[in-house]
JSON list of C-alpha atoms in Angstrom, two decimals:
[
{"chain": "C", "resi": 1, "resn": "MET", "atom": "CA", "xyz": [2.73, 17.55, 23.85]},
{"chain": "C", "resi": 2, "resn": "ILE", "atom": "CA", "xyz": [3.24, 14.61, 21.01]},
{"chain": "C", "resi": 3, "resn": "THR", "atom": "CA", "xyz": [1.56, 15.94, 18.05]},
{"chain": "C", "resi": 4, "resn": "VAL", "atom": "CA", "xyz": [-0.21, 13.99, 15.06]},
{"chain": "C", "resi": 5, "resn": "LYS", "atom": "CA", "xyz": [2.91, 15.29, 13.01]},
{"chain": "C", "resi": 6, "resn": "ARG", "atom": "CA", "xyz": [5.44, 13.51, 15.45]},
{"chain": "C", "resi": 7, "resn": "ILE", "atom": "CA", "xyz": [3.54, 9.93, 15.25]},
{"chain": "C", "resi": 8, "resn": "LEU", "atom": "CA", "xyz": [3.52, 10.41, 11.36]},
{"chain": "C", "resi": 9, "resn": "SER", "atom": "CA", "xyz": [6.85, 11.07, 11.17]},
{"chain": "C", "resi": 10, "resn": "TYR", "atom": "CA", "xyz": [7.54, 7.57, 13.22]},
{"chain": "C", "resi": 11, "resn": "LEU", "atom": "CA", "xyz": [5.16, 6.12, 10.76]},
{"chain": "C", "resi": 12, "resn": "ARG", "atom": "CA", "xyz": [6.83, 7.62, 7.74]},
{"chain": "C", "resi": 13, "resn": "ARG", "atom": "CA", "xyz": [10.15, 6.72, 8.79]},
{"chain": "C", "resi": 14, "resn": "ALA", "atom": "CA", "xyz": [9.62, 3.26, 9.45]},
{"chain": "C", "resi": 15, "resn": "ALA", "atom": "CA", "xyz": [7.28, 2.92, 6.12]},
{"chain": "C", "resi": 16, "resn": "ASP", "atom": "CA", "xyz": [10.09, 4.83, 3.81]},
{"chain": "C", "resi": 17, "resn": "ILE", "atom": "CA", "xyz": [13.24, 2.35, 5.40]},
{"chain": "C", "resi": 18, "resn": "TYR", "atom": "CA", "xyz": [11.55, -0.68, 5.53]},
{"chain": "C", "resi": 19, "resn": "GLY", "atom": "CA", "xyz": [9.17, -0.60, 2.39]},
{"chain": "C", "resi": 20, "resn": "MET", "atom": "CA", "xyz": [6.10, -1.27, 4.35]},
{"chain": "C", "resi": 21, "resn": "ILE", "atom": "CA", "xyz": [3.41, 0.23, 2.06]},
{"chain": "C", "resi": 22, "resn": "ASP", "atom": "CA", "xyz": [3.07, -0.22, -1.65]},
{"chain": "C", "resi": 23, "resn": "ASP", "atom": "CA", "xyz": [0.43, 1.01, -3.76]},
{"chain": "C", "resi": 24, "resn": "GLY", "atom": "CA", "xyz": [-2.82, -0.72, -4.14]},
{"chain": "C", "resi": 25, "resn": "ASP", "atom": "CA", "xyz": [-2.15, -2.28, -0.70]},
{"chain": "C", "resi": 26, "resn": "LYS", "atom": "CA", "xyz": [-5.03, -3.32, 1.74]},
{"chain": "C", "resi": 27, "resn": "ILE", "atom": "CA", "xyz": [-3.94, -2.75, 5.31]},
{"chain": "C", "resi": 28, "resn": "ALA", "atom": "CA", "xyz": [-5.97, -4.90, 8.44]},
{"chain": "C", "resi": 29, "resn": "VAL", "atom": "CA", "xyz": [-4.56, -3.25, 11.77]},
{"chain": "C", "resi": 30, "resn": "GLY", "atom": "CA", "xyz": [-4.97, -5.25, 14.16]},
{"chain": "C", "resi": 31, "resn": "VAL", "atom": "CA", "xyz": [-6.93, -3.22, 17.15]},
{"chain": "C", "resi": 32, "resn": "SER", "atom": "CA", "xyz": [-6.90, -4.41, 20.67]},
{"chain": "C", "resi": 33, "resn": "ALA", "atom": "CA", "xyz": [-8.26, -1.38, 21.99]},
{"chain": "C", "resi": 34, "resn": "GLY", "atom": "CA", "xyz": [-5.03, -0.33, 23.75]},
{"chain": "C", "resi": 35, "resn": "LYS", "atom": "CA", "xyz": [-3.29, 2.74, 23.12]},
{"chain": "C", "resi": 36, "resn": "ASP", "atom": "CA", "xyz": [-0.58, 1.50, 20.54]},
{"chain": "C", "resi": 37, "resn": "SER", "atom": "CA", "xyz": [-2.75, 0.12, 18.36]},
{"chain": "C", "resi": 38, "resn": "LEU", "atom": "CA", "xyz": [-5.33, 3.03, 18.23]},
{"chain": "C", "resi": 39, "resn": "THR", "atom": "CA", "xyz": [-2.49, 5.48, 17.98]},
{"chain": "C", "resi": 40, "resn": "LEU", "atom": "CA", "xyz": [-1.31, 3.15, 15.10]},
{"chain": "C", "resi": 41, "resn": "LEU", "atom": "CA", "xyz": [-4.63, 3.24, 13.53]},
{"chain": "C", "resi": 42, "resn": "TYR", "atom": "CA", "xyz": [-5.51, 7.15, 13.78]},
{"chain": "C", "resi": 43, "resn": "GLY", "atom": "CA", "xyz": [-1.85, 7.59, 12.49]},
{"chain": "C", "resi": 44, "resn": "LEU", "atom": "CA", "xyz": [-2.20, 5.56, 9.23]},
{"chain": "C", "resi": 45, "resn": "SER", "atom": "CA", "xyz": [-5.71, 6.80, 8.63]},
{"chain": "C", "resi": 46, "resn": "GLN", "atom": "CA", "xyz": [-4.04, 10.40, 8.26]},
{"chain": "C", "resi": 47, "resn": "LEU", "atom": "CA", "xyz": [-1.08, 8.78, 6.66]},
{"chain": "C", "resi": 48, "resn": "ARG", "atom": "CA", "xyz": [-3.12, 7.52, 3.74]},
{"chain": "C", "resi": 49, "resn": "LEU", "atom": "CA", "xyz": [-4.25, 11.28, 2.75]},
{"chain": "C", "resi": 50, "resn": "PHE", "atom": "CA", "xyz": [-0.87, 12.20, 1.72]},
{"chain": "C", "resi": 51, "resn": "TYR", "atom": "CA", "xyz": [1.43, 8.97, 1.37]},
{"chain": "C", "resi": 52, "resn": "PRO", "atom": "CA", "xyz": [2.53, 8.75, -1.98]},
{"chain": "C", "resi": 53, "resn": "HIS", "atom": "CA", "xyz": [1.61, 5.14, -2.30]},
{"chain": "C", "resi": 54, "resn": "LYS", "atom": "CA", "xyz": [-1.96, 4.99, -1.93]},
{"chain": "C", "resi": 55, "resn": "PHE", "atom": "CA", "xyz": [-3.25, 2.10, 0.36]},
{"chain": "C", "resi": 56, "resn": "GLU", "atom": "CA", "xyz": [-6.86, 0.95, 1.98]},
{"chain": "C", "resi": 57, "resn": "LEU", "atom": "CA", "xyz": [-6.84, 0.44, 5.62]},
{"chain": "C", "resi": 58, "resn": "ILE", "atom": "CA", "xyz": [-9.52, -1.45, 7.78]},
{"chain": "C", "resi": 59, "resn": "ALA", "atom": "CA", "xyz": [-9.85, -2.37, 11.40]},
{"chain": "C", "resi": 60, "resn": "ILE", "atom": "CA", "xyz": [-10.06, -5.56, 12.93]},
{"chain": "C", "resi": 61, "resn": "THR", "atom": "CA", "xyz": [-10.60, -6.56, 16.70]},
{"chain": "C", "resi": 62, "resn": "ILE", "atom": "CA", "xyz": [-10.40, -10.14, 17.84]},
{"chain": "C", "resi": 63, "resn": "ASP", "atom": "CA", "xyz": [-13.02, -10.22, 21.24]},
{"chain": "C", "resi": 64, "resn": "CYS", "atom": "CA", "xyz": [-10.93, -12.88, 22.99]},
{"chain": "C", "resi": 65, "resn": "GLY", "atom": "CA", "xyz": [-14.01, -13.57, 25.19]},
{"chain": "C", "resi": 66, "resn": "PHE", "atom": "CA", "xyz": [-13.06, -11.60, 28.70]},
{"chain": "C", "resi": 67, "resn": "ASP", "atom": "CA", "xyz": [-15.87, -10.40, 30.67]},
{"chain": "C", "resi": 68, "resn": "GLY", "atom": "CA", "xyz": [-17.35, -6.51, 30.17]},
{"chain": "C", "resi": 69, "resn": "ALA", "atom": "CA", "xyz": [-15.46, -6.21, 26.16]},
{"chain": "C", "resi": 70, "resn": "ASP", "atom": "CA", "xyz": [-17.58, -3.48, 25.21]},
{"chain": "C", "resi": 71, "resn": "PHE", "atom": "CA", "xyz": [-16.19, -2.02, 21.66]},
{"chain": "C", "resi": 72, "resn": "ALA", "atom": "CA", "xyz": [-18.88, 0.85, 21.09]},
{"chain": "C", "resi": 73, "resn": "ASP", "atom": "CA", "xyz": [-16.30, 3.72, 21.50]},
{"chain": "C", "resi": 74, "resn": "ILE", "atom": "CA", "xyz": [-13.92, 2.08, 19.04]},
{"chain": "C", "resi": 75, "resn": "LYS", "atom": "CA", "xyz": [-16.45, 1.49, 16.66]},
{"chain": "C", "resi": 76, "resn": "ASN", "atom": "CA", "xyz": [-17.51, 5.27, 16.59]},
{"chain": "C", "resi": 77, "resn": "PHE", "atom": "CA", "xyz": [-13.78, 5.97, 16.46]},
{"chain": "C", "resi": 78, "resn": "CYS", "atom": "CA", "xyz": [-13.59, 4.06, 13.35]},
{"chain": "C", "resi": 79, "resn": "ASP", "atom": "CA", "xyz": [-16.36, 5.63, 11.85]},
{"chain": "C", "resi": 80, "resn": "ARG", "atom": "CA", "xyz": [-14.89, 9.14, 12.31]},
{"chain": "C", "resi": 81, "resn": "LEU", "atom": "CA", "xyz": [-11.57, 7.97, 10.62]},
{"chain": "C", "resi": 82, "resn": "ASN", "atom": "CA", "xyz": [-13.72, 6.47, 8.10]},
{"chain": "C", "resi": 83, "resn": "VAL", "atom": "CA", "xyz": [-12.20, 3.34, 8.57]},
{"chain": "C", "resi": 84, "resn": "GLU", "atom": "CA", "xyz": [-14.47, 0.09, 8.08]},
{"chain": "C", "resi": 85, "resn": "TYR", "atom": "CA", "xyz": [-14.34, -2.23, 11.63]},
{"chain": "C", "resi": 86, "resn": "TYR", "atom": "CA", "xyz": [-15.00, -5.59, 12.08]},
{"chain": "C", "resi": 87, "resn": "ILE", "atom": "CA", "xyz": [-15.33, -7.57, 15.48]},
{"chain": "C", "resi": 88, "resn": "ILE", "atom": "CA", "xyz": [-14.34, -11.15, 15.52]},
{"chain": "C", "resi": 89, "resn": "PRO", "atom": "CA", "xyz": [-15.65, -13.50, 18.33]},
{"chain": "C", "resi": 90, "resn": "ALA", "atom": "CA", "xyz": [-13.22, -15.92, 19.79]},
{"chain": "C", "resi": 91, "resn": "ASN", "atom": "CA", "xyz": [-12.87, -18.40, 22.34]},
{"chain": "C", "resi": 92, "resn": "ILE", "atom": "CA", "xyz": [-9.76, -17.71, 22.96]},
{"chain": "C", "resi": 93, "resn": "LYS", "atom": "CA", "xyz": [-10.35, -16.82, 27.05]},
{"chain": "C", "resi": 94, "resn": "GLN", "atom": "CA", "xyz": [-12.21, -20.10, 27.17]},
{"chain": "C", "resi": 95, "resn": "VAL", "atom": "CA", "xyz": [-9.16, -22.30, 25.40]},
{"chain": "C", "resi": 96, "resn": "VAL", "atom": "CA", "xyz": [-6.18, -20.42, 27.46]},
{"chain": "C", "resi": 97, "resn": "PHE", "atom": "CA", "xyz": [-7.66, -19.91, 30.95]},
{"chain": "C", "resi": 98, "resn": "ASP", "atom": "CA", "xyz": [-10.60, -22.60, 31.38]},
{"chain": "C", "resi": 99, "resn": "ILE", "atom": "CA", "xyz": [-9.45, -25.56, 29.43]},
{"chain": "C", "resi": 100, "resn": "ARG", "atom": "CA", "xyz": [-5.90, -25.58, 29.05]},
{"chain": "C", "resi": 101, "resn": "ARG", "atom": "CA", "xyz": [-5.40, -23.40, 32.36]},
{"chain": "C", "resi": 102, "resn": "GLU", "atom": "CA", "xyz": [-2.06, -22.24, 30.88]},
{"chain": "C", "resi": 103, "resn": "LYS", "atom": "CA", "xyz": [0.59, -21.14, 33.77]},
{"chain": "C", "resi": 104, "resn": "ASN", "atom": "CA", "xyz": [2.19, -18.86, 31.16]},
{"chain": "C", "resi": 105, "resn": "PRO", "atom": "CA", "xyz": [-0.38, -17.96, 28.77]},
{"chain": "C", "resi": 106, "resn": "CYS", "atom": "CA", "xyz": [0.80, -15.15, 26.99]},
{"chain": "C", "resi": 107, "resn": "SER", "atom": "CA", "xyz": [2.27, -16.93, 24.33]},
{"chain": "C", "resi": 108, "resn": "LEU", "atom": "CA", "xyz": [-0.52, -19.35, 23.45]},
{"chain": "C", "resi": 109, "resn": "CYS", "atom": "CA", "xyz": [-2.83, -16.27, 23.52]},
{"chain": "C", "resi": 110, "resn": "SER", "atom": "CA", "xyz": [-0.81, -14.61, 21.51]},
{"chain": "C", "resi": 111, "resn": "LYS", "atom": "CA", "xyz": [-0.88, -17.27, 18.71]},
{"chain": "C", "resi": 112, "resn": "LEU", "atom": "CA", "xyz": [-4.31, -17.76, 18.89]},
{"chain": "C", "resi": 113, "resn": "ARG", "atom": "CA", "xyz": [-5.14, -13.96, 18.38]},
{"chain": "C", "resi": 114, "resn": "HIS", "atom": "CA", "xyz": [-2.83, -13.59, 16.01]},
{"chain": "C", "resi": 115, "resn": "GLY", "atom": "CA", "xyz": [-4.10, -16.64, 13.86]},
{"chain": "C", "resi": 116, "resn": "ALA", "atom": "CA", "xyz": [-7.35, -15.36, 13.98]},
{"chain": "C", "resi": 117, "resn": "LEU", "atom": "CA", "xyz": [-6.36, -11.89, 13.07]},
{"chain": "C", "resi": 118, "resn": "ASN", "atom": "CA", "xyz": [-4.52, -13.26, 9.93]},
{"chain": "C", "resi": 119, "resn": "LYS", "atom": "CA", "xyz": [-7.10, -15.37, 9.12]},
{"chain": "C", "resi": 120, "resn": "GLU", "atom": "CA", "xyz": [-9.93, -12.58, 9.03]},
{"chain": "C", "resi": 121, "resn": "ALA", "atom": "CA", "xyz": [-7.50, -10.15, 7.09]},
{"chain": "C", "resi": 122, "resn": "LYS", "atom": "CA", "xyz": [-6.97, -12.85, 4.22]},
{"chain": "C", "resi": 123, "resn": "LYS", "atom": "CA", "xyz": [-10.77, -13.68, 4.32]},
{"chain": "C", "resi": 124, "resn": "LEU", "atom": "CA", "xyz": [-11.47, -9.52, 3.74]},
{"chain": "C", "resi": 125, "resn": "GLY", "atom": "CA", "xyz": [-8.96, -9.24, 0.91]},
{"chain": "C", "resi": 126, "resn": "CYS", "atom": "CA", "xyz": [-5.91, -7.35, 2.62]},
{"chain": "C", "resi": 127, "resn": "ASN", "atom": "CA", "xyz": [-2.66, -8.23, 1.96]},
{"chain": "C", "resi": 128, "resn": "LYS", "atom": "CA", "xyz": [-1.08, -7.00, 5.07]},
{"chain": "C", "resi": 129, "resn": "VAL", "atom": "CA", "xyz": [-1.31, -6.83, 8.59]},
{"chain": "C", "resi": 130, "resn": "ALA", "atom": "CA", "xyz": [-0.39, -4.00, 10.80]},
{"chain": "C", "resi": 131, "resn": "LEU", "atom": "CA", "xyz": [0.59, -4.23, 14.30]},
{"chain": "C", "resi": 132, "resn": "GLY", "atom": "CA", "xyz": [1.29, -1.63, 17.26]},
{"chain": "C", "resi": 133, "resn": "HIS", "atom": "CA", "xyz": [4.74, -2.83, 18.37]},
{"chain": "C", "resi": 134, "resn": "HIS", "atom": "CA", "xyz": [7.00, 0.23, 19.26]},
{"chain": "C", "resi": 135, "resn": "LEU", "atom": "CA", "xyz": [10.31, 0.72, 20.08]},
{"chain": "C", "resi": 136, "resn": "ASP", "atom": "CA", "xyz": [10.41, -0.37, 23.48]},
{"chain": "C", "resi": 137, "resn": "ASP", "atom": "CA", "xyz": [8.66, -3.52, 22.60]},
{"chain": "C", "resi": 138, "resn": "SER", "atom": "CA", "xyz": [11.40, -4.28, 20.24]},
{"chain": "C", "resi": 139, "resn": "VAL", "atom": "CA", "xyz": [13.70, -3.78, 23.11]},
{"chain": "C", "resi": 140, "resn": "GLU", "atom": "CA", "xyz": [12.03, -5.61, 25.55]},
{"chain": "C", "resi": 141, "resn": "THR", "atom": "CA", "xyz": [11.58, -8.55, 22.94]},
{"chain": "C", "resi": 142, "resn": "PHE", "atom": "CA", "xyz": [15.39, -8.64, 22.62]},
{"chain": "C", "resi": 143, "resn": "MET", "atom": "CA", "xyz": [15.83, -8.53, 26.42]},
{"chain": "C", "resi": 144, "resn": "LEU", "atom": "CA", "xyz": [13.10, -11.15, 26.80]},
{"chain": "C", "resi": 145, "resn": "ASN", "atom": "CA", "xyz": [15.26, -13.41, 24.26]},
{"chain": "C", "resi": 146, "resn": "LEU", "atom": "CA", "xyz": [18.53, -12.91, 26.10]},
{"chain": "C", "resi": 147, "resn": "ILE", "atom": "CA", "xyz": [17.56, -13.30, 29.40]},
{"chain": "C", "resi": 148, "resn": "TYR", "atom": "CA", "xyz": [15.30, -16.02, 29.51]},
{"chain": "C", "resi": 149, "resn": "GLU", "atom": "CA", "xyz": [16.39, -18.09, 26.30]},
{"chain": "C", "resi": 150, "resn": "SER", "atom": "CA", "xyz": [19.92, -17.56, 25.30]},
{"chain": "C", "resi": 151, "resn": "ARG", "atom": "CA", "xyz": [18.89, -16.00, 21.95]},
{"chain": "C", "resi": 152, "resn": "ILE", "atom": "CA", "xyz": [20.27, -12.60, 20.34]},
{"chain": "C", "resi": 153, "resn": "SER", "atom": "CA", "xyz": [16.81, -11.50, 18.69]},
{"chain": "C", "resi": 154, "resn": "SER", "atom": "CA", "xyz": [13.65, -9.26, 18.32]},
{"chain": "C", "resi": 155, "resn": "PHE", "atom": "CA", "xyz": [10.72, -9.18, 16.01]},
{"chain": "C", "resi": 156, "resn": "SER", "atom": "CA", "xyz": [11.22, -8.03, 12.79]},
{"chain": "C", "resi": 157, "resn": "PRO", "atom": "CA", "xyz": [9.67, -4.70, 11.51]},
{"chain": "C", "resi": 158, "resn": "VAL", "atom": "CA", "xyz": [8.29, -6.52, 8.58]},
{"chain": "C", "resi": 159, "resn": "THR", "atom": "CA", "xyz": [7.61, -10.45, 8.26]},
{"chain": "C", "resi": 160, "resn": "TYR", "atom": "CA", "xyz": [6.16, -12.35, 5.07]},
{"chain": "C", "resi": 161, "resn": "LEU", "atom": "CA", "xyz": [4.30, -15.22, 6.33]},
{"chain": "C", "resi": 162, "resn": "ASP", "atom": "CA", "xyz": [4.58, -18.08, 4.29]},
{"chain": "C", "resi": 163, "resn": "ARG", "atom": "CA", "xyz": [1.26, -20.05, 5.08]},
{"chain": "C", "resi": 164, "resn": "SER", "atom": "CA", "xyz": [-1.25, -17.06, 4.56]},
{"chain": "C", "resi": 165, "resn": "GLY", "atom": "CA", "xyz": [0.58, -15.07, 2.22]},
{"chain": "C", "resi": 166, "resn": "LEU", "atom": "CA", "xyz": [0.12, -11.84, 4.46]},
{"chain": "C", "resi": 167, "resn": "THR", "atom": "CA", "xyz": [2.95, -9.62, 5.26]},
{"chain": "C", "resi": 168, "resn": "LEU", "atom": "CA", "xyz": [3.17, -8.29, 8.91]},
{"chain": "C", "resi": 169, "resn": "ILE", "atom": "CA", "xyz": [4.25, -5.00, 9.20]},
{"chain": "C", "resi": 170, "resn": "ARG", "atom": "CA", "xyz": [5.04, -2.41, 12.32]},
{"chain": "C", "resi": 171, "resn": "PRO", "atom": "CA", "xyz": [4.74, 0.93, 11.51]},
{"chain": "C", "resi": 172, "resn": "LEU", "atom": "CA", "xyz": [5.60, 2.29, 14.83]},
{"chain": "C", "resi": 173, "resn": "VAL", "atom": "CA", "xyz": [8.83, 0.60, 15.37]},
{"chain": "C", "resi": 174, "resn": "TYR", "atom": "CA", "xyz": [10.43, 4.06, 15.78]},
{"chain": "C", "resi": 175, "resn": "ALA", "atom": "CA", "xyz": [8.30, 5.39, 18.49]},
{"chain": "C", "resi": 176, "resn": "PRO", "atom": "CA", "xyz": [8.79, 4.96, 21.97]},
{"chain": "C", "resi": 177, "resn": "GLU", "atom": "CA", "xyz": [6.05, 3.89, 24.28]},
{"chain": "C", "resi": 178, "resn": "LYS", "atom": "CA", "xyz": [6.18, 7.43, 26.25]},
{"chain": "C", "resi": 179, "resn": "ASP", "atom": "CA", "xyz": [5.42, 9.30, 23.24]},
{"chain": "C", "resi": 180, "resn": "ILE", "atom": "CA", "xyz": [2.69, 7.22, 22.45]},
{"chain": "C", "resi": 181, "resn": "ARG", "atom": "CA", "xyz": [1.05, 7.31, 25.76]},
{"chain": "C", "resi": 182, "resn": "SER", "atom": "CA", "xyz": [1.28, 10.90, 25.65]},
{"chain": "C", "resi": 183, "resn": "PHE", "atom": "CA", "xyz": [-0.53, 11.09, 22.05]},
{"chain": "C", "resi": 184, "resn": "ALA", "atom": "CA", "xyz": [-3.11, 8.54, 23.22]},
{"chain": "C", "resi": 185, "resn": "ALA", "atom": "CA", "xyz": [-3.87, 10.79, 26.14]},
{"chain": "C", "resi": 186, "resn": "ASN", "atom": "CA", "xyz": [-3.34, 14.02, 24.54]},
{"chain": "C", "resi": 187, "resn": "GLN", "atom": "CA", "xyz": [-6.20, 12.92, 21.66]},
{"chain": "C", "resi": 188, "resn": "ASN", "atom": "CA", "xyz": [-8.46, 11.37, 24.06]},
{"chain": "C", "resi": 189, "resn": "LEU", "atom": "CA", "xyz": [-8.34, 7.94, 22.48]},
{"chain": "C", "resi": 190, "resn": "PRO", "atom": "CA", "xyz": [-11.03, 5.41, 23.32]},
{"chain": "C", "resi": 191, "resn": "VAL", "atom": "CA", "xyz": [-8.47, 3.09, 25.21]},
{"chain": "C", "resi": 192, "resn": "ILE", "atom": "CA", "xyz": [-10.21, 0.06, 26.52]},
{"chain": "C", "resi": 193, "resn": "LYS", "atom": "CA", "xyz": [-8.47, -1.08, 29.81]},
{"chain": "C", "resi": 194, "resn": "ASN", "atom": "CA", "xyz": [-6.98, -4.73, 29.50]},
{"chain": "C", "resi": 195, "resn": "THR", "atom": "CA", "xyz": [-9.14, -7.15, 31.48]},
{"chain": "C", "resi": 196, "resn": "CYS", "atom": "CA", "xyz": [-6.56, -10.59, 30.99]},
{"chain": "C", "resi": 197, "resn": "PRO", "atom": "CA", "xyz": [-6.12, -11.76, 34.44]},
{"chain": "C", "resi": 198, "resn": "ALA", "atom": "CA", "xyz": [-2.56, -12.30, 33.34]},
{"chain": "C", "resi": 199, "resn": "ASP", "atom": "CA", "xyz": [-1.93, -8.73, 32.79]},
{"chain": "C", "resi": 200, "resn": "LYS", "atom": "CA", "xyz": [1.07, -6.83, 34.63]},
{"chain": "C", "resi": 201, "resn": "LYS", "atom": "CA", "xyz": [2.27, -10.51, 35.73]},
{"chain": "C", "resi": 202, "resn": "THR", "atom": "CA", "xyz": [4.70, -11.68, 32.80]},
{"chain": "C", "resi": 203, "resn": "LYS", "atom": "CA", "xyz": [7.85, -11.77, 32.25]},
{"chain": "C", "resi": 204, "resn": "ARG", "atom": "CA", "xyz": [7.69, -9.09, 29.82]},
{"chain": "C", "resi": 205, "resn": "GLU", "atom": "CA", "xyz": [6.36, -6.98, 32.78]},
{"chain": "C", "resi": 206, "resn": "ASP", "atom": "CA", "xyz": [9.37, -8.01, 34.78]},
{"chain": "C", "resi": 207, "resn": "VAL", "atom": "CA", "xyz": [11.69, -7.14, 31.90]},
{"chain": "C", "resi": 208, "resn": "LYS", "atom": "CA", "xyz": [9.63, -3.60, 31.51]},
{"chain": "C", "resi": 209, "resn": "ILE", "atom": "CA", "xyz": [10.25, -3.04, 35.10]},
{"chain": "C", "resi": 210, "resn": "LEU", "atom": "CA", "xyz": [14.06, -3.84, 34.94]},
{"chain": "C", "resi": 211, "resn": "LEU", "atom": "CA", "xyz": [14.81, -1.48, 31.80]},
{"chain": "C", "resi": 212, "resn": "GLY", "atom": "CA", "xyz": [12.76, 1.12, 33.49]},
{"chain": "C", "resi": 213, "resn": "ASN", "atom": "CA", "xyz": [14.74, 0.90, 36.40]},
{"chain": "C", "resi": 214, "resn": "LEU", "atom": "CA", "xyz": [17.86, 0.90, 34.55]},
{"chain": "C", "resi": 215, "resn": "SER", "atom": "CA", "xyz": [16.65, 3.75, 32.61]},
{"chain": "C", "resi": 216, "resn": "LYS", "atom": "CA", "xyz": [16.96, 5.93, 35.62]},
{"chain": "C", "resi": 217, "resn": "LYS", "atom": "CA", "xyz": [20.79, 5.83, 35.84]},
{"chain": "C", "resi": 218, "resn": "TYR", "atom": "CA", "xyz": [21.29, 5.26, 32.32]},
{"chain": "C", "resi": 219, "resn": "LYS", "atom": "CA", "xyz": [19.26, 7.91, 30.39]},
{"chain": "C", "resi": 220, "resn": "ASN", "atom": "CA", "xyz": [19.48, 6.73, 26.96]},
{"chain": "C", "resi": 221, "resn": "LEU", "atom": "CA", "xyz": [19.66, 2.76, 27.61]},
{"chain": "C", "resi": 222, "resn": "LYS", "atom": "CA", "xyz": [16.73, 1.90, 25.72]},
{"chain": "C", "resi": 223, "resn": "TYR", "atom": "CA", "xyz": [17.87, 4.07, 22.76]},
{"chain": "C", "resi": 224, "resn": "ASN", "atom": "CA", "xyz": [21.12, 2.33, 22.91]},
{"chain": "C", "resi": 225, "resn": "ILE", "atom": "CA", "xyz": [19.82, -1.00, 22.93]},
{"chain": "C", "resi": 226, "resn": "PHE", "atom": "CA", "xyz": [17.46, -0.44, 19.96]},
{"chain": "C", "resi": 227, "resn": "SER", "atom": "CA", "xyz": [20.54, 1.15, 18.33]},
{"chain": "C", "resi": 228, "resn": "ALA", "atom": "CA", "xyz": [22.55, -1.88, 18.81]},
{"chain": "C", "resi": 229, "resn": "ILE", "atom": "CA", "xyz": [19.87, -4.04, 17.15]},
{"chain": "C", "resi": 230, "resn": "GLU", "atom": "CA", "xyz": [19.51, -2.00, 14.04]},
{"chain": "C", "resi": 231, "resn": "LYS", "atom": "CA", "xyz": [23.61, -1.48, 13.83]},
{"chain": "C", "resi": 232, "resn": "ALA", "atom": "CA", "xyz": [23.75, -5.53, 13.92]},
{"chain": "C", "resi": 233, "resn": "GLU", "atom": "CA", "xyz": [20.80, -6.06, 11.30]},
{"chain": "C", "resi": 234, "resn": "ILE", "atom": "CA", "xyz": [19.34, -8.51, 13.77]},
{"chain": "C", "resi": 235, "resn": "ASP", "atom": "CA", "xyz": [16.26, -10.08, 12.30]},
{"chain": "C", "resi": 236, "resn": "GLY", "atom": "CA", "xyz": [15.87, -7.85, 9.29]},
{"chain": "C", "resi": 237, "resn": "TYR", "atom": "CA", "xyz": [16.73, -4.65, 10.93]},
{"chain": "C", "resi": 238, "resn": "ILE", "atom": "CA", "xyz": [18.36, -2.17, 8.98]},
{"chain": "C", "resi": 239, "resn": "ASN", "atom": "CA", "xyz": [20.97, 0.18, 10.24]},
{"chain": "C", "resi": 240, "resn": "SER", "atom": "CA", "xyz": [19.13, 3.39, 9.99]},
{"chain": "C", "resi": 241, "resn": "GLU", "atom": "CA", "xyz": [21.99, 5.67, 10.12]},
{"chain": "C", "resi": 242, "resn": "ASN", "atom": "CA", "xyz": [23.25, 4.73, 6.68]},
{"chain": "C", "resi": 243, "resn": "ILE", "atom": "CA", "xyz": [20.01, 5.94, 5.08]},
{"chain": "C", "resi": 244, "resn": "LYS", "atom": "CA", "xyz": [19.36, 9.59, 3.78]},
{"chain": "C", "resi": 245, "resn": "MET", "atom": "CA", "xyz": [15.92, 10.14, 4.32]},
{"chain": "C", "resi": 246, "resn": "LYS", "atom": "CA", "xyz": [13.89, 12.18, 1.84]}
]
């Protein structure tokens, strides 16, 4: 069973190594209502109780306009965590699927969602935005860029956004997806099923399946790829083997 203590250990490791959290930060957690963002929100709500740098926390959901979206359980969850929750309506579904009719909708959808999230976070006085990307996401992004774009690249654990003045952080970057999945199930987090018509039909899903199949033969494959990203210090990653944790 994956405990809160395990999730907190991942969060604190990332926060300490990358200096993700400073005194006085106001952090907006982007809550998609999936297992990753809800685990991140829960973990950060507990971390703020004892972390040496004091910070504020809010949660923001961008309602993309898909049918059947009901965030009442998420609101109740945030109330229990004593975290302010904001639901921001957006016509992203209409733009991406009805007007543009994108054949590969994920890139545009991501840009629109993140743009709306950053705009609202700035409006609410936040200086940082936290996203729920984890270790597997880092590896999958690396493989996507390698296979489809001939690039050695992944997302960065910390990114300063010049245009908005916000800093983007990914505190779950050391957490394997299997641990997050187990934690979300054990804690009965109010996960909402993804209703996007492109769900499970993307290049990322193909790469996830590829890595899953390879991992059956090479047990430490994902960890080895992630370690290689760190050792090469790709896109702002730090070789954590050279860092002594307190």
